[in-house]
Structure formats: C-alpha cells, structure tokens
Backbone as JSON, one array per atom type, in Angstrom:
{
  "sequence": "MVHRSALVVAAATALFLAAPATAQTKKIGTFGGWEISAVHDKGKFVRCIADTGGADNQGLRMSFGDDGQRHLILAGPGTSGARDEAVIVLRPSGKRFTFPMAQRSPDRLWSPVLENGFTDVFFESTRLEVQLPARNVARSFDLGDPDMMSARIDGCVASHE",
  "N": [[235.22, 38.09, 85.68], [234.06, 38.37, 88.23], [234.34, 41.09, 88.58], [232.61, 42.13, 86.62], [230.11, 41.23, 87.59], [229.98, 42.69, 89.95], [229.68, 45.24, 88.88], [227.16, 45.01, 87.67], [225.54, 44.58, 89.93], [226.01, 47.02, 91.26], [224.96, 48.82, 89.39], [222.26, 48.02, 89.36], [221.57, 48.59, 92.0], [221.9, 51.37, 92.01], [219.88, 52.1, 90.2], [217.65, 51.25, 91.64], [217.78, 52.93, 93.9], [217.45, 55.37, 92.64], [214.88, 55.27, 91.76], [211.57, 56.61, 91.76], [210.03, 57.57, 94.83], [207.19, 56.06, 96.35], [203.94, 57.39, 96.95], [202.88, 58.16, 100.26], [200.31, 57.19, 102.41], [198.4, 58.34, 105.06], [196.15, 57.31, 107.38], [193.54, 59.16, 108.76], [191.12, 58.84, 110.05], [187.77, 57.46, 110.47], [184.85, 58.98, 109.48], [181.5, 59.84, 109.51], [180.9, 57.69, 107.85], [182.93, 57.72, 105.99], [186.28, 57.04, 105.16], [188.95, 58.92, 105.99], [191.98, 60.19, 104.72], [195.37, 61.4, 104.54], [197.6, 62.22, 101.96], [200.97, 62.02, 101.12], [203.73, 62.86, 99.08], [207.01, 62.22, 98.49], [207.54, 63.41, 100.94], [206.03, 65.74, 100.86], [202.88, 67.27, 101.29], [200.12, 66.23, 99.36], [197.37, 65.63, 98.84], [194.07, 65.2, 100.29], [192.1, 62.37, 100.88], [188.92, 60.8, 100.61], [187.31, 57.88, 101.27], [184.6, 55.74, 100.55], [183.04, 53.36, 102.71], [182.41, 49.97, 103.88], [181.1, 46.76, 102.98], [179.32, 46.65, 100.76], [179.64, 49.12, 99.66], [182.05, 49.98, 98.74], [184.6, 51.49, 96.72], [184.21, 54.1, 95.85], [185.76, 57.18, 95.74], [186.79, 60.37, 96.84], [188.92, 63.0, 95.96], [190.86, 65.59, 97.25], [192.85, 68.0, 96.38], [196.02, 69.63, 97.2], [196.24, 71.76, 95.6], [193.73, 72.71, 95.29], [192.16, 71.33, 93.54], [189.53, 69.04, 92.85], [188.5, 65.66, 92.64], [186.5, 62.95, 91.48], [186.71, 59.53, 92.02], [186.58, 56.29, 90.8], [186.55, 52.81, 91.5], [187.72, 50.39, 89.24], [188.68, 48.15, 86.75], [190.84, 48.52, 83.89], [192.32, 49.7, 80.81], [195.1, 51.77, 80.94], [194.7, 55.18, 80.18], [192.33, 54.87, 78.8], [189.04, 56.14, 78.12], [185.83, 56.9, 79.42], [182.42, 57.8, 79.27], [180.69, 59.1, 81.99], [177.69, 59.01, 83.84], [176.34, 60.72, 86.41], [174.16, 60.75, 89.11], [172.84, 62.56, 91.7], [171.31, 62.08, 94.82], [169.05, 63.33, 97.31], [168.31, 65.22, 95.37], [168.25, 64.67, 92.61], [169.81, 65.8, 90.73], [171.73, 65.78, 87.8], [174.83, 64.88, 86.36], [177.19, 64.79, 83.73], [180.21, 63.56, 82.6], [183.52, 62.95, 81.23], [185.39, 60.09, 82.23], [188.66, 59.12, 83.04], [190.94, 56.46, 82.68], [193.32, 56.37, 84.86], [195.0, 54.74, 86.22], [195.67, 51.19, 86.51], [193.52, 50.24, 88.01], [191.67, 52.26, 88.6], [189.31, 54.81, 87.79], [189.28, 58.22, 86.91], [187.69, 61.37, 87.39], [187.4, 64.46, 85.5], [188.69, 67.65, 86.71], [186.57, 68.64, 89.26], [183.82, 70.84, 89.16], [182.65, 73.63, 91.18], [179.85, 73.57, 91.29], [179.19, 70.84, 91.16], [180.38, 69.78, 93.53], [179.04, 71.29, 95.45], [176.39, 70.32, 95.27], [176.94, 67.64, 95.75], [177.76, 67.62, 98.48], [175.35, 68.0, 99.69], [173.98, 65.73, 99.37], [172.72, 62.35, 99.8], [173.0, 60.02, 98.49], [174.73, 58.57, 95.72], [174.51, 57.85, 92.38], [175.96, 56.07, 89.77], [176.6, 55.64, 86.33], [178.21, 53.87, 83.81], [177.87, 53.64, 80.75], [179.3, 52.51, 78.5], [180.74, 50.48, 79.69], [178.81, 48.97, 80.72], [178.05, 49.34, 83.39], [176.5, 50.02, 86.45], [176.22, 51.6, 89.45], [175.48, 52.23, 92.88], [175.96, 54.42, 95.58], [175.98, 54.85, 99.06], [176.19, 57.86, 100.7], [176.61, 58.4, 103.33], [177.23, 60.62, 105.95], [177.56, 63.49, 104.54], [178.1, 66.1, 105.42], [179.67, 65.81, 107.73], [181.85, 64.47, 106.6], [182.73, 66.46, 104.84], [183.51, 68.48, 106.64], [185.65, 67.18, 107.92], [187.38, 66.76, 105.77], [187.9, 69.43, 105.09], [189.27, 70.13, 107.42], [191.48, 68.39, 107.2], [192.77, 69.3, 104.84], [193.23, 72.01, 105.55], [194.96, 71.7, 107.71], [197.32, 71.13, 106.51], [198.12, 73.27, 105.06]],
  "CA": [[233.83, 37.76, 85.91], [233.61, 38.96, 89.48], [234.27, 42.52, 88.34], [231.38, 42.41, 85.86], [228.99, 41.01, 88.52], [229.93, 43.83, 90.86], [229.13, 46.36, 88.12], [225.73, 44.77, 87.51], [224.92, 44.83, 91.23], [226.09, 48.46, 91.51], [224.0, 49.48, 88.5], [220.91, 47.7, 89.84], [221.37, 49.35, 93.24], [221.72, 52.78, 91.64], [218.54, 52.24, 89.62], [216.68, 51.1, 92.73], [217.82, 54.13, 94.72], [216.99, 56.49, 91.84], [213.46, 55.1, 91.46], [210.77, 57.56, 92.54], [209.37, 57.03, 96.02], [205.75, 56.01, 96.22], [203.21, 58.24, 97.88], [202.52, 57.55, 101.53], [198.97, 57.54, 102.86], [198.22, 58.24, 106.51], [194.74, 57.33, 107.72], [193.18, 60.09, 109.84], [190.03, 58.2, 110.78], [186.51, 57.25, 109.75], [183.88, 59.98, 109.92], [180.3, 59.9, 108.69], [180.91, 56.63, 106.85], [184.03, 57.94, 105.07], [187.64, 56.91, 105.69], [189.69, 60.11, 105.57], [193.43, 59.99, 104.75], [196.23, 62.42, 103.94], [198.59, 61.61, 101.08], [202.22, 62.77, 100.96], [204.64, 62.32, 98.08], [208.36, 62.73, 98.75], [207.48, 64.23, 102.13], [205.2, 66.92, 100.65], [201.44, 67.01, 101.25], [199.59, 66.28, 98.0], [195.91, 65.68, 98.84], [193.3, 64.42, 101.24], [191.15, 61.52, 100.18], [187.8, 60.25, 101.37], [186.85, 56.62, 100.68], [183.4, 55.16, 101.15], [183.36, 52.09, 103.35], [181.37, 48.95, 103.94], [181.23, 45.72, 101.97], [178.53, 46.94, 99.55], [179.76, 50.54, 99.34], [183.43, 50.31, 98.43], [184.92, 51.82, 95.34], [184.04, 55.52, 95.56], [186.75, 58.01, 96.42], [186.88, 61.79, 96.49], [190.27, 63.5, 96.18], [190.89, 67.03, 97.45], [194.27, 68.3, 96.24], [196.59, 70.82, 97.81], [196.08, 72.82, 94.61], [192.32, 73.06, 95.23], [191.44, 70.49, 92.59], [188.75, 67.93, 93.42], [188.2, 64.61, 91.66], [185.72, 61.76, 91.83], [187.48, 58.39, 91.56], [185.83, 55.04, 90.91], [187.3, 51.57, 91.3], [187.33, 49.71, 88.02], [189.83, 47.77, 85.94], [190.83, 49.0, 82.52], [193.6, 50.02, 80.19], [195.49, 53.16, 81.21], [194.42, 56.1, 79.08], [190.97, 54.68, 78.28], [188.08, 57.14, 78.58], [184.44, 56.49, 79.38], [181.46, 58.81, 79.71], [179.99, 58.74, 83.22], [176.48, 59.75, 84.2], [176.25, 60.74, 87.87], [172.93, 61.33, 89.63], [172.93, 62.75, 93.15], [170.01, 62.02, 95.48], [167.68, 63.31, 96.81], [168.0, 66.3, 94.43], [168.05, 64.19, 91.25], [170.69, 66.55, 89.84], [172.47, 64.88, 86.93], [176.08, 65.39, 85.78], [177.82, 63.89, 82.77], [181.57, 63.96, 82.27], [184.4, 61.82, 80.89], [186.26, 59.52, 83.25], [189.87, 58.6, 82.41], [191.62, 55.38, 83.4], [194.64, 56.9, 85.17], [195.78, 53.63, 86.75], [195.01, 49.95, 86.08], [192.33, 49.89, 88.79], [190.86, 53.42, 88.99], [188.86, 55.82, 86.83], [189.29, 59.56, 87.51], [186.93, 62.42, 86.73], [188.17, 65.7, 85.33], [188.56, 68.5, 87.89], [185.15, 68.89, 89.5], [183.4, 72.23, 89.33], [181.98, 73.91, 92.45], [178.45, 73.16, 91.21], [179.09, 69.42, 91.49], [180.67, 69.52, 94.94], [177.97, 71.89, 96.25], [175.27, 69.37, 95.3], [177.45, 66.42, 96.37], [177.76, 67.73, 99.94], [173.96, 68.04, 100.15], [173.37, 64.49, 98.92], [172.86, 61.16, 100.64], [173.25, 58.89, 97.6], [175.3, 58.87, 94.41], [174.33, 56.77, 91.41], [176.86, 56.26, 88.64], [176.45, 54.73, 85.2], [179.22, 53.9, 82.77], [177.19, 52.85, 79.71], [180.22, 51.75, 77.66], [181.2, 49.32, 80.45], [177.62, 48.31, 81.23], [178.19, 49.41, 84.85], [175.61, 50.92, 87.2], [176.46, 51.41, 90.88], [174.87, 53.22, 93.77], [176.76, 54.56, 96.79], [175.45, 55.58, 100.2], [177.18, 58.87, 101.01], [176.75, 58.59, 104.77], [177.0, 61.99, 106.41], [178.49, 64.32, 103.77], [178.51, 67.29, 106.19], [180.78, 65.42, 108.59], [182.98, 64.21, 105.71], [183.19, 67.75, 104.34], [184.22, 69.15, 107.72], [186.93, 66.49, 108.15], [188.24, 67.05, 104.63], [188.35, 70.81, 105.27], [190.29, 70.08, 108.46], [192.66, 67.7, 106.66], [193.45, 70.21, 103.9], [193.69, 73.19, 106.28], [196.08, 71.36, 108.6], [198.53, 70.96, 105.7], [198.39, 74.5, 104.29]],
  "C": [[233.29, 38.43, 87.16], [233.44, 40.47, 89.31], [232.97, 42.91, 87.63], [230.14, 42.25, 86.75], [228.84, 42.19, 89.47], [229.35, 45.05, 90.16], [227.61, 46.22, 87.95], [224.99, 45.06, 88.82], [224.91, 46.33, 91.54], [225.08, 49.22, 90.65], [222.57, 49.24, 88.97], [220.6, 48.48, 91.11], [221.13, 50.81, 92.92], [220.34, 53.01, 91.04], [217.48, 52.16, 90.7], [216.63, 52.37, 93.57], [217.31, 55.35, 93.97], [215.51, 56.41, 91.52], [212.64, 56.06, 92.32], [210.09, 56.86, 93.72], [207.87, 57.03, 95.79], [205.11, 56.91, 97.26], [202.87, 57.46, 99.14], [201.18, 58.09, 101.98], [198.87, 57.33, 104.36], [196.73, 58.38, 106.82], [194.51, 58.27, 108.91], [192.08, 59.49, 110.7], [188.82, 58.03, 109.9], [185.46, 58.17, 110.35], [182.69, 59.99, 108.96], [180.25, 58.85, 107.6], [182.04, 56.75, 105.83], [185.36, 57.76, 105.79], [188.47, 58.06, 105.11], [191.19, 59.85, 105.75], [194.13, 61.18, 104.12], [197.29, 61.69, 103.13], [199.78, 62.57, 100.93], [203.06, 62.08, 99.89], [205.99, 63.01, 98.27], [208.36, 63.72, 99.91], [206.61, 65.48, 102.03], [203.73, 66.51, 100.6], [200.93, 67.19, 99.82], [198.07, 66.43, 98.0], [195.35, 64.93, 100.05], [192.33, 63.58, 100.42], [190.09, 61.02, 101.15], [187.29, 59.04, 100.61], [185.57, 56.18, 101.36], [183.77, 53.8, 101.71], [182.19, 51.13, 103.32], [181.47, 48.0, 102.76], [180.49, 46.05, 100.67], [178.74, 48.36, 99.04], [181.17, 50.94, 98.95], [183.59, 50.68, 96.97], [184.73, 53.26, 94.96], [185.04, 56.3, 96.39], [186.61, 59.45, 95.92], [188.29, 62.23, 96.85], [190.21, 65.02, 96.24], [192.35, 67.45, 97.49], [194.71, 69.56, 96.94], [196.49, 72.02, 96.88], [194.62, 73.25, 94.45], [191.51, 72.2, 94.27], [190.76, 69.33, 93.3], [188.43, 66.96, 92.3], [187.34, 63.55, 92.3], [186.48, 60.59, 91.23], [186.67, 57.13, 91.82], [186.76, 53.85, 90.71], [186.8, 50.93, 90.01], [188.54, 49.4, 87.17], [189.7, 48.33, 84.53], [192.24, 49.28, 82.04], [193.91, 51.49, 80.44], [195.27, 54.0, 79.96], [193.02, 55.97, 78.52], [190.04, 55.74, 78.88], [186.67, 56.59, 78.43], [183.58, 57.64, 79.88], [180.74, 58.29, 80.95], [178.77, 59.62, 83.4], [176.33, 59.6, 85.71], [174.93, 61.41, 88.25], [173.06, 61.38, 91.15], [171.52, 62.82, 93.72], [170.08, 62.68, 96.84], [167.37, 64.34, 95.73], [167.67, 65.81, 93.03], [168.92, 64.92, 90.25], [171.62, 65.58, 89.12], [173.7, 65.59, 86.35], [176.62, 64.35, 84.84], [179.22, 64.42, 82.47], [182.4, 62.74, 81.94], [185.21, 61.38, 82.1], [187.45, 58.91, 82.52], [190.49, 57.53, 83.3], [193.05, 55.84, 83.65], [195.54, 55.86, 85.85], [195.03, 52.35, 86.37], [193.72, 49.63, 86.84], [191.45, 51.07, 89.19], [190.57, 54.35, 87.81], [188.78, 57.16, 87.54], [188.41, 60.5, 86.69], [187.87, 63.56, 86.36], [188.04, 66.5, 86.64], [187.08, 68.86, 88.05], [184.89, 70.37, 89.73], [182.72, 72.39, 90.69], [180.53, 73.45, 92.44], [178.25, 71.7, 91.57], [179.3, 69.22, 92.99], [179.63, 70.15, 95.85], [176.8, 70.92, 96.39], [175.7, 68.08, 96.0], [177.34, 66.49, 97.89], [176.37, 67.9, 100.54], [173.25, 66.72, 99.87], [173.61, 63.34, 99.9], [173.18, 59.91, 99.81], [173.82, 59.37, 96.27], [175.1, 57.64, 93.55], [175.23, 57.07, 90.21], [176.57, 55.2, 87.58], [177.62, 54.96, 84.25], [178.68, 53.04, 81.64], [178.13, 52.0, 78.86], [180.73, 50.49, 78.35], [180.03, 48.52, 81.0], [177.66, 48.22, 82.77], [177.19, 50.42, 85.4], [175.83, 50.6, 88.68], [175.8, 52.52, 91.65], [175.66, 53.22, 95.07], [176.0, 55.36, 97.84], [176.53, 56.57, 100.62], [177.31, 59.15, 102.5], [176.38, 60.0, 105.17], [177.98, 62.92, 105.69], [178.92, 65.59, 104.5], [179.72, 66.97, 107.06], [182.03, 65.15, 107.74], [183.58, 65.52, 105.22], [184.0, 68.49, 105.4], [185.59, 68.51, 107.97], [187.9, 66.71, 107.0], [188.78, 68.48, 104.74], [189.46, 70.87, 106.32], [191.58, 69.46, 107.98], [193.45, 68.64, 105.77], [194.03, 71.4, 104.65], [194.9, 72.89, 107.16], [197.4, 71.2, 107.82], [198.86, 72.2, 104.88], [199.55, 75.29, 104.91]]
}
C-alpha cells in the first residue's frame, strides 16, 4: 500500500512540474490613463499590454506582440471559441470598423490582428465606442492620452527587442 501511494505522489509531482508555466506580467506604470505592462512567458518577452483604468473605464486592453501583431481585447464572459461581430467607432473622427471578436479565454474577447489603418485612427482618438449586437452590449471608453500611451508602448516593445 505504501509503495502505491508513493507512486501516486511521484506521478502527481511529475505532472505538476511538467505543467506549463503561466505568463508573468510586470507593471511598468500608468501613463495617459493607461496601465502599461510587459508580459513574459517562460522567461521570453511576448507582448506589451495597455489597460484602460478607472472604475467606469475598465475592460479595454490593447496588446502589442513581439511579432508586431496588435489586438484589441474586451472583458466579457463567454464560451471559449465563441465569435461575435463587433462594431467599433473611434471619436472624434467617427471612423467605424467592424470585425469578428473571438472568445479566447473565459473572460476576454480578442480581435483579429489589427491593421495599421485601425491603429493609426486609434492613436488619434479620445474615445472608443464598442457594440456587440449579439450580446446586446454597448460600451464607451475614454482613451485618455493615446499619444502618451503610444510612446510608452513603443518604449516597452523597443526595450525588449
């Protein structure tokens, strides 16, 4: 009996040690209303993220990957793999973008890789309005100072190249 228990403990320990490490996030600071952080996975830089702050403004994240890919991420519960069409309007320009958002985790929706046209307008905007008609969701986010956020993100990514 004791021998079998030792095998079970050894197997459980091996599984625990073989489990993938979770990504580590290091906060850089808050700039222009955005909390900027660097994310590392297994000791390797993966991306910089910018989160909106404030009690009424939480839930919007921008991800800037080491591979140059940029994503818009929204807080929202759902079933992994689910897809919803998002309508994004950037103010003051009124420029409208529509793209599918995918539920990549139980609490976050991710955009496809963002094109330069979106990020160019984004960094000139002061407000972002998002609608997810299938979820009956409409939210508006104050973008603070996007120039300052952009400069800090550029610095974050460049410091890890």
